[in-house]
CSV table of C-alpha atoms in Angstrom, one decimal:
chain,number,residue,atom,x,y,z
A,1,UNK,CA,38.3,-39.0,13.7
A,2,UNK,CA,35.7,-36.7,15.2
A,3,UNK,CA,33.1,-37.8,18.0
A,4,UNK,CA,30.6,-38.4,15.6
A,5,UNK,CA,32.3,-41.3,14.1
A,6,UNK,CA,33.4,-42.7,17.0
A,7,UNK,CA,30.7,-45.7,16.0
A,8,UNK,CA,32.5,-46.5,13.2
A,9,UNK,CA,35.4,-48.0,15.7
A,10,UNK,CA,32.7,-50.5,16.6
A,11,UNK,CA,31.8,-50.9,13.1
A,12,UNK,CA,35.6,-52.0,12.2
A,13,UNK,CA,36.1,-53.9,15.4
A,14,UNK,CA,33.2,-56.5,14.6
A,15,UNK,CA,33.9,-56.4,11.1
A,16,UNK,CA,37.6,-57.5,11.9
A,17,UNK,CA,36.8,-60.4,14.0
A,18,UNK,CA,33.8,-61.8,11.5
A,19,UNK,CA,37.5,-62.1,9.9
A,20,UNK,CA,38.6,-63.6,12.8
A,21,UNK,CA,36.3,-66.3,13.3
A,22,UNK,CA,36.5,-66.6,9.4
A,23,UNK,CA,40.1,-68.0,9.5
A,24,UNK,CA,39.2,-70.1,13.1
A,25,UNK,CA,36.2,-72.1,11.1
A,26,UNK,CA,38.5,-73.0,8.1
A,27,UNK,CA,41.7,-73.4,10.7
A,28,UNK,CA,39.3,-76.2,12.0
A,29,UNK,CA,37.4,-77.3,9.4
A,30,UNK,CA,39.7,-78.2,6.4
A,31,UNK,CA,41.7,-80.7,8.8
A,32,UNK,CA,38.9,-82.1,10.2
A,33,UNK,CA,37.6,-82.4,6.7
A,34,UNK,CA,40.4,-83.8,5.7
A,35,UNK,CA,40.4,-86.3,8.9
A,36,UNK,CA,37.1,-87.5,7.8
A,37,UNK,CA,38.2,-88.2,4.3
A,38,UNK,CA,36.3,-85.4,2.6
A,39,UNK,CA,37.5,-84.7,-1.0
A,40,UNK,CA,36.1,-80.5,-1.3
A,41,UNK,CA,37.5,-81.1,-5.0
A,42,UNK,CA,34.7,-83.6,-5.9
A,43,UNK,CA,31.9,-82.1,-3.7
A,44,UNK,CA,29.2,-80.7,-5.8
A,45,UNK,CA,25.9,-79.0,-4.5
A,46,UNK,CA,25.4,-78.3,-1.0
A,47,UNK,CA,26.1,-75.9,1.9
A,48,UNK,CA,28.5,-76.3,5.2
A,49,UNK,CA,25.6,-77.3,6.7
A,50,UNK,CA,25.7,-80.4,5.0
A,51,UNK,CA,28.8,-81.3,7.0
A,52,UNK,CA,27.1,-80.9,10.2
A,53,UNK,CA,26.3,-84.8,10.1
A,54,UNK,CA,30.0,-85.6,9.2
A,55,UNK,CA,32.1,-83.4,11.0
A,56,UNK,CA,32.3,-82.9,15.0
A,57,UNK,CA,30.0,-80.5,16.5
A,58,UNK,CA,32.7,-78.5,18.2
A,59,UNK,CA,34.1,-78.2,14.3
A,60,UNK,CA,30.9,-77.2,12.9
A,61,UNK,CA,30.4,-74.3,16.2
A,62,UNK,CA,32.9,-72.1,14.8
A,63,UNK,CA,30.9,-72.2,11.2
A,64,UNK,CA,27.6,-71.5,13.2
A,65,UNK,CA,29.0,-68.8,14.4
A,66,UNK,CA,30.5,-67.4,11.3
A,67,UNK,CA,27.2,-67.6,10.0
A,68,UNK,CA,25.2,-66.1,13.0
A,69,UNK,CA,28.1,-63.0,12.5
A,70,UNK,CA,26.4,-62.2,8.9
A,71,UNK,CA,22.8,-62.3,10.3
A,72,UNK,CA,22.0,-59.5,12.8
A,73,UNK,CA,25.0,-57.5,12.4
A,74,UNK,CA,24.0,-56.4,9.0
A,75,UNK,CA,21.7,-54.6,11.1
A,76,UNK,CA,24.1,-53.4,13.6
A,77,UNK,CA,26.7,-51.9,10.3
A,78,UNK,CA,23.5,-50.2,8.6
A,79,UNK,CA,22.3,-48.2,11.5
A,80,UNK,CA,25.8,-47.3,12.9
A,81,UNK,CA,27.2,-46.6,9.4
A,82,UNK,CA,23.5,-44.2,9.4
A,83,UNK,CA,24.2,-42.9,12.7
A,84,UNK,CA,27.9,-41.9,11.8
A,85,UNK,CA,26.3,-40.4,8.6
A,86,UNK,CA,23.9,-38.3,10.5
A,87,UNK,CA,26.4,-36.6,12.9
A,88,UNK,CA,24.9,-38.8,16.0
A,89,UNK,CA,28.1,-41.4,16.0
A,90,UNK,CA,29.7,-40.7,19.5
A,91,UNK,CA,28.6,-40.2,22.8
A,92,UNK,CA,25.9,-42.9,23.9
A,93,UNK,CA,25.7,-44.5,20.7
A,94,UNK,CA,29.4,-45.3,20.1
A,95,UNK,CA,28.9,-46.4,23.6
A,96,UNK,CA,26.0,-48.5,23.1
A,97,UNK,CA,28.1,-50.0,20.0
A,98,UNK,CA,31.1,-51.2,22.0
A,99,UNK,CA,28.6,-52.9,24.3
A,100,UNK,CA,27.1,-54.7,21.2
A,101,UNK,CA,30.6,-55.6,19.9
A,102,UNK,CA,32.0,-56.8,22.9
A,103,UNK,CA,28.8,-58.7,23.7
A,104,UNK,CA,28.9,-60.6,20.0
A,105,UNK,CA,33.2,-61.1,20.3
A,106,UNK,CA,31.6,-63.0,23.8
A,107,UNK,CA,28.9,-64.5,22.5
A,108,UNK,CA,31.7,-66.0,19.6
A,109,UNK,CA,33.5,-67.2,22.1
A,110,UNK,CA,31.1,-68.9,24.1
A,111,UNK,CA,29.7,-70.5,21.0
A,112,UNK,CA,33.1,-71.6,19.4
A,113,UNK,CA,34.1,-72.9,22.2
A,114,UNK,CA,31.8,-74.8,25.4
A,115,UNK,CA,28.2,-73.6,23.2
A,116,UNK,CA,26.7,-73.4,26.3
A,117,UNK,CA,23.0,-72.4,24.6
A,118,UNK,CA,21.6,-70.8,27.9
A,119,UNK,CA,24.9,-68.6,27.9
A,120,UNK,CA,24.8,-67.9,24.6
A,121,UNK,CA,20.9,-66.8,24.8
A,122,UNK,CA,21.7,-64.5,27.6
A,123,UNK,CA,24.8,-62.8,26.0
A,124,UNK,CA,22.5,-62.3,22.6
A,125,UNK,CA,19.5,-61.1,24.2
A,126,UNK,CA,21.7,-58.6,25.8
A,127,UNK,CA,23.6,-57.7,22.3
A,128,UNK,CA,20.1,-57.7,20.7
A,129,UNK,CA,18.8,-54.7,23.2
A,130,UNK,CA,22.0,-52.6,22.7
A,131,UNK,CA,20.8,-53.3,19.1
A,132,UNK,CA,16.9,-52.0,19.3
A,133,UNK,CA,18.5,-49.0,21.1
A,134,UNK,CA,20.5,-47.8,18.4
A,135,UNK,CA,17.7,-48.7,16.1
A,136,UNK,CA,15.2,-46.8,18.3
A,137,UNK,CA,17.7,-43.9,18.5
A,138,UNK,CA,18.2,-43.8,14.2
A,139,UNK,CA,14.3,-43.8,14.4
A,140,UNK,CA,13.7,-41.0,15.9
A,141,UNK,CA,16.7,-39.2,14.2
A,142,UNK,CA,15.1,-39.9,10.8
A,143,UNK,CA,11.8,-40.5,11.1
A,144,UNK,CA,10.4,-38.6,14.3
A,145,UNK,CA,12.6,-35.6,13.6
């Protein structure tokens, strides 16, 4: 792989633990589902955020934050996948990329686990900044250039 698509590491890393936290929300869910007598074959209608009022909130964390994982990364995939595409992939950008990874696999963890909300803030206002830089940086590749 050439230094230019050294984002695309990033880009697979995240994209491999959404698949992570995937398999911890259903590892938790289904028993606890099954603990509060929940029959999914004769639910109809409705979204897993209905089961925030049945299920315990250190259950339902781990579905949060599967959720949160399809929000602003889409983001974070399009302009790293556009970065890789333009040549501009390594150096500070794949740089910039780990930092937003590792910050999100943190902020995960935090959320999944003790959902702190002031830690979690903290860790995705700092994810969200490694974000806008990348963004800025595709910007003026493509649009100031």
């Amino acid at each position: 792989m050439t230094d230019t698509n050294a984002i695309l590491g990033p880009v697979a890393t995240l994209a491999l633990w959404s698949m992570v936290m995937w398999l911890w929300m259903y590892a938790t869910r289904l028993p606890a589902m099954s603990r509060a007598k929940i029959d999914a074959a004769k639910l109809v209608g409705g979204t897993g955020k209905n089961l925030d009022d049945v299920l315990p909130p250190e259950v339902q964390w781990k579905a949060h934050n599967y959720n949160h994982l399809m929000e602003q990364p889409t983001v974070f995939y399009a302009v790293a996948i556009a970065l890789a595409i333009a040549g501009m992939g390594g150096g500070l950008n794949a740089q910039i990329a780990w930092a937003y990874v590792g910050l999100r696999i943190l902020h995960s963890l935090i959320q999944a686990t003790v959902n702190r909300v002031m830690w979690r803030f903290g860790v995705f206002v700092l994810a969200s900044l490694a974000l806008f830089a990348l963004c800025l940086h595709a910007f003026i590749a493509f649009v100031l250039h």
